[in-house]
Each structure stands twice: as C-alpha cells, then as structure tokens.
Short mmCIF file of C-alpha atoms and ligand atoms in Angstrom, two decimals:
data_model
loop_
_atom_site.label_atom_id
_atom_site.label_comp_id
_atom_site.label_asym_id
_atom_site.label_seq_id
_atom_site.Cartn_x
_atom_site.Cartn_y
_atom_site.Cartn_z
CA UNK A 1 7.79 5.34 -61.84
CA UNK A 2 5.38 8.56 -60.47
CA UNK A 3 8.68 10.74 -60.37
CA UNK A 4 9.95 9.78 -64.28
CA UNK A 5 6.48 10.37 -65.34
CA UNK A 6 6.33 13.47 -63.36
CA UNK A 7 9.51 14.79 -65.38
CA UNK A 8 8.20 13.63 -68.30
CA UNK A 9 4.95 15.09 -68.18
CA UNK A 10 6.61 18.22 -67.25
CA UNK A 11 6.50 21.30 -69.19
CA UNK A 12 10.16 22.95 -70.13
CA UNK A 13 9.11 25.98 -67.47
CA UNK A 14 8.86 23.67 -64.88
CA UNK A 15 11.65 21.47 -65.78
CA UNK A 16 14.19 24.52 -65.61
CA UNK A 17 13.09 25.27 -62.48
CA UNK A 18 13.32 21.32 -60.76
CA UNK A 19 16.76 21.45 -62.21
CA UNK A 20 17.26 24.90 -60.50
CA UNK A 21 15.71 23.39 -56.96
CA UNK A 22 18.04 20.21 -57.50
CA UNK A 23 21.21 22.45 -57.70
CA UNK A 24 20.06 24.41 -54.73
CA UNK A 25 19.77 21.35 -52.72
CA UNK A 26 22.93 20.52 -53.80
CA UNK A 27 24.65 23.49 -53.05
CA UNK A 28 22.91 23.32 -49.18
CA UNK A 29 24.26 20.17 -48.84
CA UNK A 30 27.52 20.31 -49.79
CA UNK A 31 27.99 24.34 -47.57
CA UNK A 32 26.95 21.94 -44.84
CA UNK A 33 29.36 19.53 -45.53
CA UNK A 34 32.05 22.15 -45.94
CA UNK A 35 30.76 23.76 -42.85
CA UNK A 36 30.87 20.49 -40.56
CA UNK A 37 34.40 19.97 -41.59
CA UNK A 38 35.56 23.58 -40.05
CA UNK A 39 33.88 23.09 -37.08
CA UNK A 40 35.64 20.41 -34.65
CA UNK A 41 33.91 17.42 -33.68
CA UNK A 42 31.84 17.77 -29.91
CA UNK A 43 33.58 15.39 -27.70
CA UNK A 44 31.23 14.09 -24.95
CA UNK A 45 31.09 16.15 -21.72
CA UNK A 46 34.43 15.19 -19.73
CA UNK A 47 32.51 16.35 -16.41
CA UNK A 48 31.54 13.96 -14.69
CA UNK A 49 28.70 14.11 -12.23
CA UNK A 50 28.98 11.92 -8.99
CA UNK A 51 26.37 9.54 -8.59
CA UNK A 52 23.47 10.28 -6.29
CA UNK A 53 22.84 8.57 -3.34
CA UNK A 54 19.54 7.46 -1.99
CA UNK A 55 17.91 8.31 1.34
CA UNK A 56 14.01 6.60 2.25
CA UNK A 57 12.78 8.94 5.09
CA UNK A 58 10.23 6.77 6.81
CA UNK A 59 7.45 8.79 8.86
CA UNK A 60 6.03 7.07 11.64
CA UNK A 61 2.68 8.12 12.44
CA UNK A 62 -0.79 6.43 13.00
CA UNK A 63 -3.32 6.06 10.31
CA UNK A 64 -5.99 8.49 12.08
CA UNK A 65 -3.43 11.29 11.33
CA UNK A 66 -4.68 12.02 7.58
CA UNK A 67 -4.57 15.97 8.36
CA UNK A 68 -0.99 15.94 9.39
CA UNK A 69 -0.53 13.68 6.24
CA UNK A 70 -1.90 16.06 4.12
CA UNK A 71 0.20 18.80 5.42
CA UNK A 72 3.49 17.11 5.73
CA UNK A 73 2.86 15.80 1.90
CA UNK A 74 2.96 19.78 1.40
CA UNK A 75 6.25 19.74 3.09
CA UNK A 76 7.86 17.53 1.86
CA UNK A 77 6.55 17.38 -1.96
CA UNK A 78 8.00 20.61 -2.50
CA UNK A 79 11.63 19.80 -1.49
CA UNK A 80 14.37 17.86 -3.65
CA UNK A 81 18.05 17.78 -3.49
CA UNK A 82 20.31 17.84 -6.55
CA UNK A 83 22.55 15.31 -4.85
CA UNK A 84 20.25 12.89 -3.73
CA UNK A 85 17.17 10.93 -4.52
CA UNK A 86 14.61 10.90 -1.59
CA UNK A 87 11.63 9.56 -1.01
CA UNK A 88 9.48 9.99 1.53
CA UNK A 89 6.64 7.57 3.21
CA UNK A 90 4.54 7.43 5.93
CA UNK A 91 4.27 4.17 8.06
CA UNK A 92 1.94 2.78 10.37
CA UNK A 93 0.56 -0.36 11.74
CA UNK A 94 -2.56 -2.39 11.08
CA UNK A 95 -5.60 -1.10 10.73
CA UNK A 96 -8.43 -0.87 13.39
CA UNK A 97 -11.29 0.41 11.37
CA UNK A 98 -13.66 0.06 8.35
CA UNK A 99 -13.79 3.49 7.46
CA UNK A 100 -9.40 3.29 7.31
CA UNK A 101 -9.70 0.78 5.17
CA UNK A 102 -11.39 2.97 2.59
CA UNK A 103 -9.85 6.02 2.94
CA UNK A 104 -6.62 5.34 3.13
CA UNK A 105 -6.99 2.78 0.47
CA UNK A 106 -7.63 5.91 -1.57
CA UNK A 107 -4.71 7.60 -0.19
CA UNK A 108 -2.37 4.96 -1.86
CA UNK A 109 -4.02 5.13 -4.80
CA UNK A 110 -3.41 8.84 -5.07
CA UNK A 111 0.17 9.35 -3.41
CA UNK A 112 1.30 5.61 -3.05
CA UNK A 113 3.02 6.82 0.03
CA UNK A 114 1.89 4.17 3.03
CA UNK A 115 3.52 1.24 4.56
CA UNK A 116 1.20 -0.31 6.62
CA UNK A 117 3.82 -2.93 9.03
CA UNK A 118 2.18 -5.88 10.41
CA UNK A 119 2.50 -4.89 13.69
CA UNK A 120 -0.48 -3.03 16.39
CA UNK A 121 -0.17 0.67 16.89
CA UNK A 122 1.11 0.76 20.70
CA UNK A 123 3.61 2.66 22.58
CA UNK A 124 7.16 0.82 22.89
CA UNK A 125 5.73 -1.89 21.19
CA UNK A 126 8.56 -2.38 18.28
CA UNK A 127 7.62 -0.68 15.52
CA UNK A 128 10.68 0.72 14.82
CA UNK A 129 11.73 -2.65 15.00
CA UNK A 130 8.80 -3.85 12.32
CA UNK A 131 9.73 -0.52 10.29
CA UNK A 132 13.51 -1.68 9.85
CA UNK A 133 13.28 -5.20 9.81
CA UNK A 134 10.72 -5.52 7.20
CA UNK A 135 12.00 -3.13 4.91
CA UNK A 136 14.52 -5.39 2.87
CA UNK A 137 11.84 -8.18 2.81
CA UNK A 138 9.09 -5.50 1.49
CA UNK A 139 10.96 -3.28 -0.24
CA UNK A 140 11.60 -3.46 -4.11
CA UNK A 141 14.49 -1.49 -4.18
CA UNK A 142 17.54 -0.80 -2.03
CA UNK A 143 18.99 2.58 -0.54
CA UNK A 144 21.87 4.10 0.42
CA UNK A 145 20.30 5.35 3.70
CA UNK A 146 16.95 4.76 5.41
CA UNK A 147 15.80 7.00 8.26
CA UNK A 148 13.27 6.79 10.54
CA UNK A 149 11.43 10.27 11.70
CA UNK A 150 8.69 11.56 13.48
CA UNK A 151 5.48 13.31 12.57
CA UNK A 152 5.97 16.51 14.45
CA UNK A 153 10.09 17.23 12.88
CA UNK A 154 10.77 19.42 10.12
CA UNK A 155 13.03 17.68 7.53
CA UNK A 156 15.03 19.91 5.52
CA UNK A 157 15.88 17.63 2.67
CA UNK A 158 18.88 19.68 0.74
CA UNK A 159 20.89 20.50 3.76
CA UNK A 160 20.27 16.83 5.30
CA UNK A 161 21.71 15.49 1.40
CA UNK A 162 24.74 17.90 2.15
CA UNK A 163 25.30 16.51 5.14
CA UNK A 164 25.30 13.23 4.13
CA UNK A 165 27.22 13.68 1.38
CA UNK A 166 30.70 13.30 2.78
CA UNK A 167 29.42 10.33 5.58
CA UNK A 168 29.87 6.68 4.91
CA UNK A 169 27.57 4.58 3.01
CA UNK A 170 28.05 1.58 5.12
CA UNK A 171 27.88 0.97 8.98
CA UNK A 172 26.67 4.84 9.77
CA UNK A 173 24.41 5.69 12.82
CA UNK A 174 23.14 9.21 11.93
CA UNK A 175 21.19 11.61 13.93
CA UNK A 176 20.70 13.66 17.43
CA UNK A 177 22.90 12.38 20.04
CA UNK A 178 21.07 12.32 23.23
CA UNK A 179 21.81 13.43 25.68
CA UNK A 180 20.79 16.97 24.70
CA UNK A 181 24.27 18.54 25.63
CA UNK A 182 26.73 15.76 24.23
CA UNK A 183 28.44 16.09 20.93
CA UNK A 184 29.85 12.80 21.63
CA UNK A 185 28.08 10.26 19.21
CA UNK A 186 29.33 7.20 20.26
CA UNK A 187 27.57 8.20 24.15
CA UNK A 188 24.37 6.86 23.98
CA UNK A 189 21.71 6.73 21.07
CA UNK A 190 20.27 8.75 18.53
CA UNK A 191 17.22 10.87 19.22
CA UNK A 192 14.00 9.51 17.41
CA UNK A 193 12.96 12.80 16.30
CA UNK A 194 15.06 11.38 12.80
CA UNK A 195 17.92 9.25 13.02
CA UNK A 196 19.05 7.34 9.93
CA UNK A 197 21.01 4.48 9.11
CA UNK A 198 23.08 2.78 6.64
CA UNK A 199 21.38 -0.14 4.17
CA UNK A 200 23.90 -2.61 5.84
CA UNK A 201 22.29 -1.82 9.26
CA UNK A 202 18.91 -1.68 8.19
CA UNK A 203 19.49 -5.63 6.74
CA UNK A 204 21.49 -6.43 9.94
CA UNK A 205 18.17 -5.30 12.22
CA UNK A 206 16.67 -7.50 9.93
CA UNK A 207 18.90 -10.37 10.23
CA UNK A 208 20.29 -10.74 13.82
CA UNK A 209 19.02 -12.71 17.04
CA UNK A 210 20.07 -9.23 19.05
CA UNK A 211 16.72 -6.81 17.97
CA UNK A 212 14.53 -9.40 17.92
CA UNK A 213 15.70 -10.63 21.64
CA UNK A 214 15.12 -6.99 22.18
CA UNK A 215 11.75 -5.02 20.23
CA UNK A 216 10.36 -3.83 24.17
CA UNK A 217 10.87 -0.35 25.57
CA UNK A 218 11.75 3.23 24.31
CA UNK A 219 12.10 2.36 20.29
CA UNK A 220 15.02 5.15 19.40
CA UNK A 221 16.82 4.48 23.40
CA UNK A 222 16.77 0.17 21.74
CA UNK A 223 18.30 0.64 18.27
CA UNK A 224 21.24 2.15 20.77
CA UNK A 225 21.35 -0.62 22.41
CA UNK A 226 21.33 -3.55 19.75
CA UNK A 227 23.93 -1.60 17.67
CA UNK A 228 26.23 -1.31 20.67
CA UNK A 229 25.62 -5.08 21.21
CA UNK A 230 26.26 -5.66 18.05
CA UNK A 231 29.24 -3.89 18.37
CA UNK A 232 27.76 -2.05 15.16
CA UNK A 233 27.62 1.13 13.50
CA UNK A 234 31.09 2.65 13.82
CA UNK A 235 30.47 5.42 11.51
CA UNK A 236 28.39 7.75 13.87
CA UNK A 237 27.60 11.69 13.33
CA UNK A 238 25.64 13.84 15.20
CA UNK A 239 24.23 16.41 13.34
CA UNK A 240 24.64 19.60 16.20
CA UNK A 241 23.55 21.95 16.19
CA UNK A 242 21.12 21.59 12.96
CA UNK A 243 19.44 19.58 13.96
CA UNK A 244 17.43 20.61 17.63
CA UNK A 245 13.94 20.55 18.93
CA UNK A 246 11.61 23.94 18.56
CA UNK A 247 13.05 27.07 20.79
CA UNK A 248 11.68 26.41 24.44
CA UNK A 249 10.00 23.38 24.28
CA UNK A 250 12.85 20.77 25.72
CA UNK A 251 15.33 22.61 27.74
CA UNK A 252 19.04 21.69 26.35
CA UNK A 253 17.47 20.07 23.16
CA UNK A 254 16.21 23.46 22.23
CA UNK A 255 18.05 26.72 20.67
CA UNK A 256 17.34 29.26 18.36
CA UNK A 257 16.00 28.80 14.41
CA UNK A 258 19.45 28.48 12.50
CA UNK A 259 19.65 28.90 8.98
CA UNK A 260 21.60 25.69 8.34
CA UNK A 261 18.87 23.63 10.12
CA UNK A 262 18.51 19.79 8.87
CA UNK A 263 15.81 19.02 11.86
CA UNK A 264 13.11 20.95 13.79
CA UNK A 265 11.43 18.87 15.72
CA UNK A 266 8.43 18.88 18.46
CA UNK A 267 6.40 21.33 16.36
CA UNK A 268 2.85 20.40 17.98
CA UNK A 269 0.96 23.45 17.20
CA UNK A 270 0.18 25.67 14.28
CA UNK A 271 2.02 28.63 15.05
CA UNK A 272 5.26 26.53 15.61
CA UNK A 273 4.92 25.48 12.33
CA UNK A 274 4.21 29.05 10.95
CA UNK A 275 6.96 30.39 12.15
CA UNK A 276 9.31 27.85 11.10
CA UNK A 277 7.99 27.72 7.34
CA UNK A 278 8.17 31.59 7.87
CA UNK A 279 12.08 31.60 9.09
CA UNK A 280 13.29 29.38 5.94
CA UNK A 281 11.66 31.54 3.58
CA UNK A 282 9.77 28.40 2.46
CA UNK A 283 6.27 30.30 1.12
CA UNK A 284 8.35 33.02 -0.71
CA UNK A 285 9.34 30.28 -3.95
CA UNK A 286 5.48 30.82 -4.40
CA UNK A 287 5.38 32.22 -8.12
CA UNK A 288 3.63 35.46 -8.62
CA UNK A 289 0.42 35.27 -10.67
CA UNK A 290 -2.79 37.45 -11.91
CA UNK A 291 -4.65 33.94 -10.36
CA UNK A 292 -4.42 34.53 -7.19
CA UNK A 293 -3.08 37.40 -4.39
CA UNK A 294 -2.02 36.73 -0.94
C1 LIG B 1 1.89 -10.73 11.35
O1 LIG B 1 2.12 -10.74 12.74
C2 LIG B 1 1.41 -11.78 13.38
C3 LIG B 1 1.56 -11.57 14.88
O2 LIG B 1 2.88 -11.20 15.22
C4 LIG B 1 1.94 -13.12 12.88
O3 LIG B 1 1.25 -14.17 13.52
C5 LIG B 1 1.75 -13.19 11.37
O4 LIG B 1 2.32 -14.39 10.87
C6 LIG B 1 2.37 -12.03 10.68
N1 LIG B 1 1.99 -12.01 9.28
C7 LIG B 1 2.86 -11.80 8.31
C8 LIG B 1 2.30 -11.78 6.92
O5 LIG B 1 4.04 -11.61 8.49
C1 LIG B 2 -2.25 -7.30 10.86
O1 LIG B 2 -3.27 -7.56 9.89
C2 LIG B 2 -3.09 -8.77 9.17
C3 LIG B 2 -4.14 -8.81 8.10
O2 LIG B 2 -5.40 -8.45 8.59
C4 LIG B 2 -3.14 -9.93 10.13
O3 LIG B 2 -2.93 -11.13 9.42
C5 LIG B 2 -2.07 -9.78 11.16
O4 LIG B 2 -2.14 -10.80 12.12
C6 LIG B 2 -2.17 -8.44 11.86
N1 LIG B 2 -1.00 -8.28 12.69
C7 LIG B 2 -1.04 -7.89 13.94
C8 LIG B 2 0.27 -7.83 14.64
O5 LIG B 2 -2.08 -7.58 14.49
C1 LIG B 3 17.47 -14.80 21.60
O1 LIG B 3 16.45 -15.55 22.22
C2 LIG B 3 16.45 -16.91 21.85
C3 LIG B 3 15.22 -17.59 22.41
O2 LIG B 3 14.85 -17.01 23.63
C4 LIG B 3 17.74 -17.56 22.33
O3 LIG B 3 17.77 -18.90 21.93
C5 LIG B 3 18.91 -16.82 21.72
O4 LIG B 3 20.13 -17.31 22.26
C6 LIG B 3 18.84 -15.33 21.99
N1 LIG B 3 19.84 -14.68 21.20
C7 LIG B 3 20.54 -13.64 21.63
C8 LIG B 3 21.55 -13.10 20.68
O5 LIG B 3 20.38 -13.14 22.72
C1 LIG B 4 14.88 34.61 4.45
O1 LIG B 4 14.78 35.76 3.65
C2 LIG B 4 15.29 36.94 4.29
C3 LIG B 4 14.96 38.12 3.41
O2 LIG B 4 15.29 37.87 2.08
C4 LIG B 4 16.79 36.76 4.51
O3 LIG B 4 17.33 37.89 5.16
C5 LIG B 4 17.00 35.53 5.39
O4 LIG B 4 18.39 35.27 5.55
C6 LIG B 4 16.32 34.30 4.80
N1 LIG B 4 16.36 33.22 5.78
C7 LIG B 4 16.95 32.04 5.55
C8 LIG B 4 16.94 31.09 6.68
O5 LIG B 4 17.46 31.74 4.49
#
C-alpha cells in the first residue's frame, strides 16, 4: 500500500529515476550471479586438525601459600599449547583458619582455581591419594591426562603437550624416573616434582582396595608401589633429560638449563626463579608500549 502510493504520488522526475535505481539493482544482481557461476564452489577445508587432548595439572600446595599462588598464576596464565587444552589448579586440604576461609573464598571467586580435598594438610599423610581418588567423584569433566606437581617446579606447558603428544592415552605413568641416574622407567617410581597419569589410572586409584590399603609414607615413592601391585601402568616414559631439578641443588637430579626443558624443579628462592624465567626468554613476549618502560 505505502510503496503504490509512493509511485503514485511520484512526480515523472522521480519516477525516471526509481526506474533507473531498479535497473541498476538489477544489473548488480544479475553481474553477481554471472560472477558466482565463474568462480568454483569452496569445498570445506579437507585438513583436518587432530583433536586435542586434555591435561589437568594439579598443584599441591597449602592454603597459607597465596604469594606463591599469585606468582605461579603468572606462570602459568601466560602459557597455552596449540595441541592441548590445560588447565591448571591448585589443591590443598581443609582449612585451619577463619581468615582462609575468607580469603581464599575470594580467590575462587576471582580465578576459580582451588580444590580444597577433604583431607588435613600433613606430611605423608595421603594427599596424593585424596588428590587422585577424588577427582572422578568431584570432577565435572574428564581428561586425557591428570598430573600431579609441586609448588616449587617450573612447568613448561608447550613442550610437556609435545611430549605427550605421541604417548598413550590409556595406562601411562609419566614423569622423572628416580633414581636420578636411571633412564629405566619401569625401575622404581616417578619423581613428585610432576608426574602424570592416564584418566584410566586416575579412576583405578580411585577404585581399587590396593591405594587405599596403602595412603601412608612418601606420596610419589606409593603411587610406585600400588601401580606395580596393580601390575598397572605399562605405558611408562621418563621425560630425561627435560625434565631435572635446578643446577646444583640435588646432585645427579641436577644439570644445566636446556632449552627443551618440560620441568625445573626445586626453585626455592627468587633468583632461581629469575634466572630460569630469564633463560626461556619468558619476559621478552612482553609487548612494547609508550605505557610503561622497563
Ligand atoms: C571427610 O573425611 C572424614 C575423615 O576422613 C570423613 O569422616 C568424612 O566422611 C569425609 N567427608 C566427605 C564429605 O567425604
Ligand atoms: C574437612 O572439613 C569438612 C568440613 O568442615 C569436615 O566435614 C571434614 O571432616 C574435614 N576432613 C578432615 C579429614 O579433617
Ligand atoms: C585391604 O584392607 C582390607 C581391610 O583391612 C582387607 O579386607 C582387604 O583384603 C585389603 N585389600 C588388599 C587388596 O590388600
Ligand atoms: C633466548 O633468546 C636468546 C636471544 O634471542 C637466544 O639466543 C636463546 O636461544 C633463547 N633461549 C631459549 C631457551 O629459547
């Protein structure tokens, strides 16, 4: 109705000239058809992109620690790997005190980061065992891998992916063979600095009589044992030499910084720390700016 009386009401100027824009449009359309037609159809991309796997790297540390929090959410907030989706948390125990309660209630709220395992913060007193045991029951997802690390190691999340990469999903023990010297991995155990294992592992902890007989002693020296018990984990890599502790601090365990470092662990002090962000270049992604100068 509007248009009709629009044409209607039209003078013959401005008639002409809505014919002449009707003929344009016309003409636009149908060079685009003709156009279309000479160019061959896209076929979908024929690459196709392996799926990622999925590593959770569990920190154990103790909910005092909110400075080494802080710094290690530094660390590890600015990695990534293009071949794997990784997330990293921090896990403790209970809490002791009022003032944790609040302040680490804000923490969550901010990074949603924290497991807090129902277990008390002691020495030997299975919390590696709480950590991987509770994880299928808590958990809302599933991964490929879950690993277990300390507070004082140095994860370097794109070469650890690579490494991965090529392993087993199921029934892998990965980590730092100890004893120091051995590139055996089927010897002994993996060192607790980070040692990772496959989903199927992490639900048989959860599952079997043998780690629960058997949550008392040296945490990393017992998942050892119940997977040997178990006669478990025959997929087993040890990651020498990149993964090692810092240069001098634990006599065999120790060697130089290597550029294809996964792990640097026992980094207790500042300058340790410094010198290792310093050797991988880490700081110098930094993008330059007139906002600041360093
Ligand atoms: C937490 O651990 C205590 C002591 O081991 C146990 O009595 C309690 O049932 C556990 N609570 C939950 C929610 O698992
Ligand atoms: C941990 O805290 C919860 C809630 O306060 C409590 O029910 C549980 O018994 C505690 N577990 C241990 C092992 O202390
Ligand atoms: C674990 O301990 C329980 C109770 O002490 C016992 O009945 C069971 O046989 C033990 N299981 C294993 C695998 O050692
Ligand atoms: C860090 O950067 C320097 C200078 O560009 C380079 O020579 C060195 O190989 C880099 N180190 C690592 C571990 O990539």
């Amino acid at each position: 109705m509007l248009k009709w009386k629009l044409v209607v009401s039209a003078s013959l100027p401005s008639l002409a000239l809505f014919f002449l824009l009707f003929f344009f449009i016309l003409h636009v359309k149908f060079s685009f058809v003709v156009f279309s037609n000479i160019v061959p159809p896209i076929n979908p991309p024929l690459i196709t992109v392996p799926a990622k796997f999925s590593v959770l790297i569990g920190i154990l540390t103790r909910p005092n620690s909110y400075d080494r929090r802080h710094f290690l959410r530094l660390i590890y907030g600015i990695q990534s790997s293009p071949i794997a989706d990784i997330d990293v948390k921090f896990v403790f125990c209970n809490l002791t005190k009022d003032e944790q309660r609040v302040f680490i209630a804000l923490e969550i709220m901010r990074f949603n980061d924290i497991f807090i395992l129902n277990c008390t913060e002691n020495m030997n007193s299975g919390k590696t065992y709480t950590y991987f045991s509770s994880l299928p029951r808590i958990l809302p997802r599933t991964y490929d891998y879950v690993m277990k690390a300390d507070d004082d190691v140095f994860l370097r999340l794109a070469p650890l992916a690579i490494s991965l990469r090529p392993l087993p999903r199921t029934d892998l023990y990965y980590g730092f063979v100890i004893p120091c010297a051995s590139q055996n991995p089927y010897v002994n155990y993996m060192s607790g600095m980070g040692f990772l294992l496959s989903w199927d592992l992490v639900v048989w902890i959860g599952d079997s009589q043998i780690p629960a007989n058997d949550t008392y002693g040296p945490e990393d020296k017992l998942v050892g044992r119940w997977l040997k018990m178990g006669n478990k984990a025959k997929n087993r890599f040890t990651d020498k030499p990149a993964m090692y502790d810092y240069p001098g601090t634990n006599g065999k365990c120790s060697h130089d910084l290597i550029p294809k470092t996964v792990a640097v662990h026992r980094l207790k002090r500042w300058d340790q720390w410094i010198n290792v962000l310093n050797f991988f270049n880490v700081t110098k992604q930094l993008k330059s700016s007139y906002l600041y100068n360093l």
